[in-house]
Coordinates of C-alpha atoms in Angstrom, one line a residue:
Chain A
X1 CA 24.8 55.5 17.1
X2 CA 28.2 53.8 17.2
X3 CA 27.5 52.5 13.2
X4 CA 27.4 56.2 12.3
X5 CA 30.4 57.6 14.5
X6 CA 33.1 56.9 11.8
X7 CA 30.5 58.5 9.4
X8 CA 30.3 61.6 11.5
X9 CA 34.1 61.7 12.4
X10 CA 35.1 61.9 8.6
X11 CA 32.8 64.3 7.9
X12 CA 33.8 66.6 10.9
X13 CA 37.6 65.9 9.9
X14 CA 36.8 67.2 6.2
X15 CA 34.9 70.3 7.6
X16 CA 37.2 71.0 10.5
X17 CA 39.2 74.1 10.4
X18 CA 43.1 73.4 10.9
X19 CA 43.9 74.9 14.2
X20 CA 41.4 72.6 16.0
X21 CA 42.7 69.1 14.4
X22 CA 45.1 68.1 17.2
X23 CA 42.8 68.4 20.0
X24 CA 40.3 66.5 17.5
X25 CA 43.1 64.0 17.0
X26 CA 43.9 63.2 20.7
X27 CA 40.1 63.1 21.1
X28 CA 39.8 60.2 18.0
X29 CA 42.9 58.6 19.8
X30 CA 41.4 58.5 23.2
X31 CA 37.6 57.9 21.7
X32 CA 39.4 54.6 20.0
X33 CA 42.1 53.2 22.7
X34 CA 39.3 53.0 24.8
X35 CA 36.5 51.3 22.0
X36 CA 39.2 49.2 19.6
X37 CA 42.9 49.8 20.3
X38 CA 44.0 47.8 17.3
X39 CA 42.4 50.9 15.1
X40 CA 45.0 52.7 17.1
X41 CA 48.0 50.7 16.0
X42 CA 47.1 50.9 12.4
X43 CA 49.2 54.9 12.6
X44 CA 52.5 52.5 13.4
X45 CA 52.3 51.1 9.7
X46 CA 55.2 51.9 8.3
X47 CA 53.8 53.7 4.9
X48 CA 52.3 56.4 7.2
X49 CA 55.8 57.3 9.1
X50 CA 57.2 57.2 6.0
X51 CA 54.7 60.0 4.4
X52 CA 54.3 61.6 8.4
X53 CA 57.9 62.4 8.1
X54 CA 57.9 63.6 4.6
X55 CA 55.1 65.9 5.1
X56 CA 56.8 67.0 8.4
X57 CA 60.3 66.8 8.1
X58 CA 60.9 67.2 4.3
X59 CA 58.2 69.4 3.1
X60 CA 58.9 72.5 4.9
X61 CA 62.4 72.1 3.6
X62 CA 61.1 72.1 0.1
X63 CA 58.1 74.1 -0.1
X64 CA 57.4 77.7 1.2
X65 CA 59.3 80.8 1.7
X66 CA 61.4 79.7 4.5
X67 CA 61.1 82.0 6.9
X68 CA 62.7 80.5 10.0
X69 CA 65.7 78.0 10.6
X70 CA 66.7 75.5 13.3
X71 CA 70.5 74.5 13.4
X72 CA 71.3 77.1 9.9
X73 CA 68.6 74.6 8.5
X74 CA 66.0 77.5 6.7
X75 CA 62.3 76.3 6.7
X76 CA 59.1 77.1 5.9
X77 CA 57.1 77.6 8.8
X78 CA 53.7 77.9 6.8
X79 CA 54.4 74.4 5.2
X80 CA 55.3 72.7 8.6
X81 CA 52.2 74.0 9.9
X82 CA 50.3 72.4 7.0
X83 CA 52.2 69.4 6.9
X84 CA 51.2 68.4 10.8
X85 CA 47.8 69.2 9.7
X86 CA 47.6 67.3 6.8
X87 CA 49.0 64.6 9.0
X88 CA 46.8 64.8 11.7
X89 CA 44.0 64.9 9.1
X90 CA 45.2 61.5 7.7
X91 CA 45.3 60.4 11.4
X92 CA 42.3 60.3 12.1
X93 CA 40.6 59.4 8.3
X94 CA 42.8 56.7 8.7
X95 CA 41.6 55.5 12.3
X96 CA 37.9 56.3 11.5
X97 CA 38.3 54.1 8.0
X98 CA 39.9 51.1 9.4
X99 CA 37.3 51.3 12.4
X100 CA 34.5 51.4 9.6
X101 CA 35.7 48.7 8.0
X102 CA 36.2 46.3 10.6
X103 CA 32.4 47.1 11.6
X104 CA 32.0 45.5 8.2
X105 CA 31.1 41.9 7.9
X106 CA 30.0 39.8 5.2
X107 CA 26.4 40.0 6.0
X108 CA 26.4 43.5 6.0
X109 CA 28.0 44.0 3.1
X110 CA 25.7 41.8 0.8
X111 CA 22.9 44.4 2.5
X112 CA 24.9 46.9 1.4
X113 CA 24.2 45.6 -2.2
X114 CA 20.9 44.7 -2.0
X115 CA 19.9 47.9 -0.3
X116 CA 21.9 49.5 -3.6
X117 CA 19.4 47.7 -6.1
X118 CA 22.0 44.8 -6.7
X119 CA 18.8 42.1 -5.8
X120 CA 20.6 39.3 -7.3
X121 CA 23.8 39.5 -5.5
X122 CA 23.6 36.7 -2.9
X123 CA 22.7 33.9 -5.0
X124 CA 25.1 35.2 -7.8
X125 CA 27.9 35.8 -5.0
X126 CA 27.2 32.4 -3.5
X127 CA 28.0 30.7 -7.2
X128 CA 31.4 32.6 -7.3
X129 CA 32.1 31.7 -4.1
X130 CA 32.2 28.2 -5.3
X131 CA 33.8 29.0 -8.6
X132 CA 36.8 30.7 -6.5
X133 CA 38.7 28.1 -5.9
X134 CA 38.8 26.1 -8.9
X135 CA 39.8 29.5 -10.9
X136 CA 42.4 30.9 -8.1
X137 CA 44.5 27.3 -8.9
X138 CA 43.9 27.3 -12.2
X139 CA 45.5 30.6 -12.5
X140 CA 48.5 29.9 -9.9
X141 CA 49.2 27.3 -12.4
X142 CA 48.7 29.6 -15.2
X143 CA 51.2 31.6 -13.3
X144 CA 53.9 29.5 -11.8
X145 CA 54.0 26.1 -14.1
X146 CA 54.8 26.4 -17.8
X147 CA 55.0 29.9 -18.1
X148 CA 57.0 30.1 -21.6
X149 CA 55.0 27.8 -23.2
X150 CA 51.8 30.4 -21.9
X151 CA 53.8 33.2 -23.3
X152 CA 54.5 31.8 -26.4
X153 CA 50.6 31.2 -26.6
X154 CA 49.8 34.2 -25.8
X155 CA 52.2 35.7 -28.3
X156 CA 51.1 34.7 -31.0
X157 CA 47.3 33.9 -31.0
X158 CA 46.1 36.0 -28.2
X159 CA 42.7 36.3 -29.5
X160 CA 42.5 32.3 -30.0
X161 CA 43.9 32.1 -26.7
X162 CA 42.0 33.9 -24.1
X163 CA 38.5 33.7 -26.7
X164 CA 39.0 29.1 -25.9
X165 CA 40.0 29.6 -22.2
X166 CA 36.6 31.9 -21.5
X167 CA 34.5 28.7 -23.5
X168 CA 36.4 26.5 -21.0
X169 CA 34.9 28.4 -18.2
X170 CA 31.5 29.8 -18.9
X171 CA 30.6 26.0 -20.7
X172 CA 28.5 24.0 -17.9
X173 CA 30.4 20.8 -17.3
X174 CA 27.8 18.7 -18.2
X175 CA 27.7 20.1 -21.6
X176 CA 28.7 17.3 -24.1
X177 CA 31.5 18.8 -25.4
X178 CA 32.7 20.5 -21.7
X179 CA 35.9 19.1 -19.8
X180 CA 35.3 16.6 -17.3
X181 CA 34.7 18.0 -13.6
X182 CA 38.6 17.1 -12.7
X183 CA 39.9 18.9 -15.7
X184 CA 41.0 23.0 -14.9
X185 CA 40.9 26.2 -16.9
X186 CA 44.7 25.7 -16.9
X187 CA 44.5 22.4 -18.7
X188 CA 42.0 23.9 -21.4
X189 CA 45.1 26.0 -22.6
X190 CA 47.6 24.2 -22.0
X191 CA 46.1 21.7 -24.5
X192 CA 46.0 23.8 -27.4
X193 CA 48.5 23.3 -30.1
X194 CA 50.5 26.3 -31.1
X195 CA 51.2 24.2 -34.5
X196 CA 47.5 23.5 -34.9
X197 CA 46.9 27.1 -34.5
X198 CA 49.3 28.1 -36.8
X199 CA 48.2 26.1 -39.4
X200 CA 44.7 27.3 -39.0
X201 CA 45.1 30.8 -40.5
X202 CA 41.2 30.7 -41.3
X203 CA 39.2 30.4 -38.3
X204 CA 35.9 29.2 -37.5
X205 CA 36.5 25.4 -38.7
X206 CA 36.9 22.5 -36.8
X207 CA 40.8 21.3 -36.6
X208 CA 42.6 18.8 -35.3
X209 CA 42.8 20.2 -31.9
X210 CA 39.4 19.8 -31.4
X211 CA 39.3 16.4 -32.3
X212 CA 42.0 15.5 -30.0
X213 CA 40.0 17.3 -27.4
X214 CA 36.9 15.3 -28.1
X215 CA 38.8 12.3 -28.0
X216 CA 40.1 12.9 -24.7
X217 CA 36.8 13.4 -23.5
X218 CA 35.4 10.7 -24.6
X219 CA 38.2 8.9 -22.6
X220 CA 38.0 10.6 -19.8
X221 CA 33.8 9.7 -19.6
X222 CA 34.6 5.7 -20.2
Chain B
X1 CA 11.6 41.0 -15.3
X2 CA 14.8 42.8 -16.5
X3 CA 16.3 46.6 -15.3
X4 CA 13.9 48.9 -14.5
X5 CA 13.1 52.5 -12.2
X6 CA 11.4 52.1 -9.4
X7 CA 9.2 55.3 -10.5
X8 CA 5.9 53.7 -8.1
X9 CA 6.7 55.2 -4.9
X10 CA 9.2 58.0 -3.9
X11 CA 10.1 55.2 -0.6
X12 CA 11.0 52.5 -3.3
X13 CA 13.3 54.7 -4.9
X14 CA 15.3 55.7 -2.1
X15 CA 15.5 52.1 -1.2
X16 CA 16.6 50.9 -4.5
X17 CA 16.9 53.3 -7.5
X18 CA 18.1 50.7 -9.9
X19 CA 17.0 46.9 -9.9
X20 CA 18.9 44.1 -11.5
X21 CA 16.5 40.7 -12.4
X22 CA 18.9 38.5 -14.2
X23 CA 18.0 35.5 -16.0
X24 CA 19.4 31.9 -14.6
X25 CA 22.1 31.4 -17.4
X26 CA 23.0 35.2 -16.9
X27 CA 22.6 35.2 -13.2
X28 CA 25.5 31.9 -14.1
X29 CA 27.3 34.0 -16.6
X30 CA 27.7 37.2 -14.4
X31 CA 28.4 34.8 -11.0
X32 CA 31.8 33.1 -13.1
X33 CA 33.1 36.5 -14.8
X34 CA 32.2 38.0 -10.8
X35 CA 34.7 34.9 -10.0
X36 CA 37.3 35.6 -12.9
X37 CA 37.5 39.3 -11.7
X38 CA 38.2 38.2 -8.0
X39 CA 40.5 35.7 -8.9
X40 CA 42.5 37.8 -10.9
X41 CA 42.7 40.7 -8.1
X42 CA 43.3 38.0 -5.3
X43 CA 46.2 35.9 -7.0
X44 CA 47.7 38.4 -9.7
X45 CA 47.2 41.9 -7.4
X46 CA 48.6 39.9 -4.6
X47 CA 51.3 38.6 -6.3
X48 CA 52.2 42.2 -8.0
X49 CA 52.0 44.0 -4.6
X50 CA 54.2 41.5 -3.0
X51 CA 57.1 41.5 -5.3
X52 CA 55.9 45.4 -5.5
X53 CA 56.2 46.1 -9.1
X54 CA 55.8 49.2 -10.7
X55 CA 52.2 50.2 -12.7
X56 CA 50.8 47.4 -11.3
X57 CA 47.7 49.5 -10.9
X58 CA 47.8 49.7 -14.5
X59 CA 48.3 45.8 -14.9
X60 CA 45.3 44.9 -13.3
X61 CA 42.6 47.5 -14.9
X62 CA 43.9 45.8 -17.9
X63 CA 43.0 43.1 -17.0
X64 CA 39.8 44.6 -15.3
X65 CA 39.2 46.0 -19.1
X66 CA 39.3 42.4 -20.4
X67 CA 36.9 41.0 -17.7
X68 CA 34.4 43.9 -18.1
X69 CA 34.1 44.0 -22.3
X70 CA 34.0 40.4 -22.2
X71 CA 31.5 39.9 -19.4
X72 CA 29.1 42.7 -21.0
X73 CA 29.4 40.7 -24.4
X74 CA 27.8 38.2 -22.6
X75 CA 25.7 39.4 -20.1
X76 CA 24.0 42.4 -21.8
X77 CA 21.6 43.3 -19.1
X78 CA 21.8 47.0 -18.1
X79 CA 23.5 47.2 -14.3
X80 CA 25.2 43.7 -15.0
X81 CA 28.9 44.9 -15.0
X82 CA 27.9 46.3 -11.4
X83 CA 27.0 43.1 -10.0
X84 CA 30.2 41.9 -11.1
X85 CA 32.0 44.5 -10.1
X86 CA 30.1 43.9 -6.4
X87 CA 31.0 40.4 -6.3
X88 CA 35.0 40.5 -7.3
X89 CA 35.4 43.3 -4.8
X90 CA 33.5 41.5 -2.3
X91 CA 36.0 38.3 -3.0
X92 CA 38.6 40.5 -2.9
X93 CA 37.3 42.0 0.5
X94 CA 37.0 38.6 2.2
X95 CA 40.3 37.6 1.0
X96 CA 41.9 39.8 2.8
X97 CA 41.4 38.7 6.5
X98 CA 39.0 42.1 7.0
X99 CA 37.9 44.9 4.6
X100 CA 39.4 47.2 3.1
X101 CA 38.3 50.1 1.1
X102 CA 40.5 51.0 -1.4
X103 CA 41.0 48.0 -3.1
X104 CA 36.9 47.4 -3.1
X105 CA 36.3 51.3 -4.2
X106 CA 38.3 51.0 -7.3
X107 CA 36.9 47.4 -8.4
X108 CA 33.4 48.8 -7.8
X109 CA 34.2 52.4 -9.6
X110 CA 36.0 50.6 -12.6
X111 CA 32.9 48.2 -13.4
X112 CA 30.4 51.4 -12.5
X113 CA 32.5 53.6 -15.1
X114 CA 32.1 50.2 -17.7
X115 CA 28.7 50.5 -17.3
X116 CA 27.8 54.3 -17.7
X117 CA 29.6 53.7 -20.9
X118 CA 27.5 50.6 -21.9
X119 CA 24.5 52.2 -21.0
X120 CA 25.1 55.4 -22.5
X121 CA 26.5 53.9 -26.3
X122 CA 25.1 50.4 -26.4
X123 CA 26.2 47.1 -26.1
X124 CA 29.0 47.6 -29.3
X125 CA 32.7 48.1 -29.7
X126 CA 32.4 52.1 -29.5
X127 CA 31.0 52.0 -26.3
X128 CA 33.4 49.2 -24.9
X129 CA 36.2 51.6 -26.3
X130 CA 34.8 54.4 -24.3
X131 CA 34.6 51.7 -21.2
X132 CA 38.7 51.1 -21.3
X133 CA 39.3 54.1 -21.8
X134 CA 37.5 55.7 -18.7
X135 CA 38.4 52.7 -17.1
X136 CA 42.1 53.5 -17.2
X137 CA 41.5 57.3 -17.0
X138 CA 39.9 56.3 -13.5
X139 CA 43.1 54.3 -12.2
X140 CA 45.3 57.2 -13.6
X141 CA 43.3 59.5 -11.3
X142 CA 42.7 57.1 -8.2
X143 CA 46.1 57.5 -6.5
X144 CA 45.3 61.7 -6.4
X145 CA 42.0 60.9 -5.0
X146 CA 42.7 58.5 -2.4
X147 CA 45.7 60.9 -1.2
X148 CA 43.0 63.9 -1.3
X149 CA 40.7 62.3 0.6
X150 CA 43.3 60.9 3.4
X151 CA 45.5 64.1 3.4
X152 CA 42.8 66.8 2.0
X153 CA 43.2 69.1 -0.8
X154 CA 46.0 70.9 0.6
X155 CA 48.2 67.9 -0.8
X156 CA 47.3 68.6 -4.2
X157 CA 49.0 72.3 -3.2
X158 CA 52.3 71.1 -2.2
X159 CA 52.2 68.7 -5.3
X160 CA 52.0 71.9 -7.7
X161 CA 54.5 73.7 -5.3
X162 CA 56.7 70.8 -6.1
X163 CA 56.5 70.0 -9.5
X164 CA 57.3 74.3 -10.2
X165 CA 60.1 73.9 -8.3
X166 CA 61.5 71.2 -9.8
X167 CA 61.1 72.6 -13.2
X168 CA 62.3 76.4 -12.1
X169 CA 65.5 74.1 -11.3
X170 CA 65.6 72.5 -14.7
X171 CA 64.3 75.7 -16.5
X172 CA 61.5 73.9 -17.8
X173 CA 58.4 75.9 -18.8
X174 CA 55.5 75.6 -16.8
X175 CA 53.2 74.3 -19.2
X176 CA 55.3 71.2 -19.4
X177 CA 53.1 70.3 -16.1
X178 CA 50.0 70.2 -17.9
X179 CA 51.7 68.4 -21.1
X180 CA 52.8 65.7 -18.8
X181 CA 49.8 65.0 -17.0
X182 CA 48.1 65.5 -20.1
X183 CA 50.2 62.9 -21.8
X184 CA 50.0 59.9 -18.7
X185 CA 46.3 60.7 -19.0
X186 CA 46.2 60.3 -22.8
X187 CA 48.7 56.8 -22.5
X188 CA 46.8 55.3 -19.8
X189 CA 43.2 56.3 -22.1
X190 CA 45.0 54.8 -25.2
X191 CA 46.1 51.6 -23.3
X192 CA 42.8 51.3 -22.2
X193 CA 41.3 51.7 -25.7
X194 CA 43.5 48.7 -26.6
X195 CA 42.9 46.5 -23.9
X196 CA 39.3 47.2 -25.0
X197 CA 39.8 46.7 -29.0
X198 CA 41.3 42.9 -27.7
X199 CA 38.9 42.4 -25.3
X200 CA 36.1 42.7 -27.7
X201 CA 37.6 40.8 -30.4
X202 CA 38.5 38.1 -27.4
X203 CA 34.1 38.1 -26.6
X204 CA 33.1 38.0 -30.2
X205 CA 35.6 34.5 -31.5
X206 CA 33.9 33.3 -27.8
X207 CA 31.1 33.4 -29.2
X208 CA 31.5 32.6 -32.3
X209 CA 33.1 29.1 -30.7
X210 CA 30.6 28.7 -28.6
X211 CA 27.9 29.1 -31.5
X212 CA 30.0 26.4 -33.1
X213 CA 29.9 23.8 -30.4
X214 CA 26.2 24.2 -29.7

């Protein structure tokens, strides 16, 4: 039952008319200070005071007939009414959400696939799990270290570019003509020769960068 | 072996309507571009959110677009693109000290649209056209949808009161609304079709080297 209770809450909040949504917030407030209070805490984020206010404070001001005032202020009262609503609504979608999805663990999610036809998914998951981290530095590096040269690449032979830098990853690294194990996805780029490229106007033929890459290999293996 | 309908029992299909079988070197293949797609949303989307840059929604389906065409060059099994899309979102779920939805619905949605597209048109550049396209149409839209579903439709309401008032004040005709979405739409589709045009042409010289080397 308590797997489902964020299920039925959403679905109650979607269907629920507008004059019943603050006693149904206070209930989701008290149902959750008492279960997990850190669900609770979630409506202090700053991004939901900021749109909270806006639907509250500003909207009324902007949207509407305004039909009352407070302080010579005019305001809609319709639109305030449907701002608190639409506040209260995101209340307690987002309560219900972040309690959903701290139910959530990695178990359950690969289930989750499985039971959606993905069969494959923890074995495939498992090898990107330990492909992660070799990728994530190489493209830190990618990111942070010798970013004009990269651009430059990227500039002007795209195509050539990105086309070597996915051989560099999907070869095995036993392959003959693979990278040794140390050697990154970063390094694969880095070592291609703008001027050898540019040279190269016809592709498909072997060129110098290649031989420099096989003798570098072959170093690398002695 | 392969995709196929569970069409044997009505119990079978509610349990799993569409199963995946992939070969070792694709199960490989699909495991690495899974890992390229989570690396990308981990270290670039992190990095874009943090210095909060503008579009940068628009950045990574790009990049998403790239991923997906390439990944489908090479992995040409039907539901493929949706076990990548299950395992960069799960990356990106885990890396995030605790799930969270939004992130993991658009990965997942972005590689399912990818794949309607493949399935529907082929493995060919029409179809990965179509893919970047819908791809980016889906990102345009996801910000509207995620509001709709937090705030309800009523948002969409003050929205269109909005935009009228605004352009009562500029004396702008109304229409322009519906130009102006109309045009982001067709942008974001056209950006798509690009990322999807280089994407392919990225897959095919992959190959091609690849073909070389063997």
């Amino acid at each position: 039952m308590k797997r489902f209770t964020p299920l039925i809450l959403i679905g109650v909040t979607i269907v629920l008319p507008r004059e019943l949504l603050p006693a149904a917030c206070a209930l989701t407030i008290a149902l959750f200070w008492c279960v997990d209070r850190s669900v609770v805490f979630r409506l202090k984020h700053a991004s939901f005071l900021i749109m909270a206010g806006l639907l509250i404070v500003v909207q009324p001001l902007l949207v509407g007939e305004p039909d009352a005032s407070v302080l010579v202020i005019r305001y809609s009262t319709a639109a305030l009414k449907n701002g608190i609503a639409m506040t209260l609504r995101a209340a307690i979608v987002m309560m219900t959400f972040g309690s959903l999805m701290r139910q959530l663990k990695g178990s359950s999610v690969t289930r989750v696939w499985e039971r959606v036809g993905l069969q494959d998914f923890p074995s495939v998951f498992s090898h990107a799990h330990t492909q992660l981290p070799r990728m994530k530095s190489s493209l830190q590096q990618l990111v942070r270290t010798d970013w004009k040269k990269n651009c430059r690449l990227l500039v002007h032979h795209p195509v050539e570019l990105c086309a070597r830098g996915l051989v560099g990853l999907l070869r095995p690294p036993h392959h003959p003509t693979s990278h040794s194990h140390n050697e990154t996805y970063y390094e694969t780029l880095t070592h291609i020769d703008i001027n050898t490229l540019d040279a190269r106007s016809g592709r498909g033929q072997s060129t110098r960068h290649d031989e420099d890459v096989q003798s570098r290999r072959g170093g690398s293996h002695c | 072996m392969g995709f196929f309908i569970y069409t044997q029992s009505t119990d079978a299909m509610v349990k799993s309507f569409v199963r995946i079988e992939l070969t070792q070197q694709e199960s490989i293949h699909a495991a690495i571009f899974g890992a390229l797609w989570g690396a990308i949303e981990i270290v670039i989307g992190t990095a874009l959110h943090a210095a909060r840059v503008p579009f940068r929604g628009i950045v990574l389906s790009l990049l998403a677009v790239l991923v997906l065409v390439c990944a489908k060059a090479f992995v040409r099994r039907k539901g493929s693109l949706l076990l990548i899309g299950a395992v960069a979102a799960t990356l990106k779920g885990l890396s995030m000290g605790g799930f969270v939805l939004t992130p993991m619905l658009a990965i997942f949605v972005e590689a399912s649209v990818a794949e309607i597209a493949f399935a529907l048109f082929g493995v060919r550049r029409f179809a990965a056209l179509i893919a970047g396209s819908l791809a980016l149409l889906y990102t345009f839209s996801h910000g509207l949808l995620a509001q709709g579903i937090l705030f309800g439709t009523d948002i969409y309401l003050v929205y269109f009161d909005l935009f009228q008032r605004v352009l009562g004040a500029l004396d702008v005709p109304q229409m322009s609304l519906l130009a102006l979405l109309g045009g982001l739409a067709f942008v974001h589709a056209a950006l798509g079709v690009v990322a999807a045009l280089f994407a392919w042409s990225v897959a095919q010289r992959a190959k091609t080297l690849i073909e070389e080397t063997a």
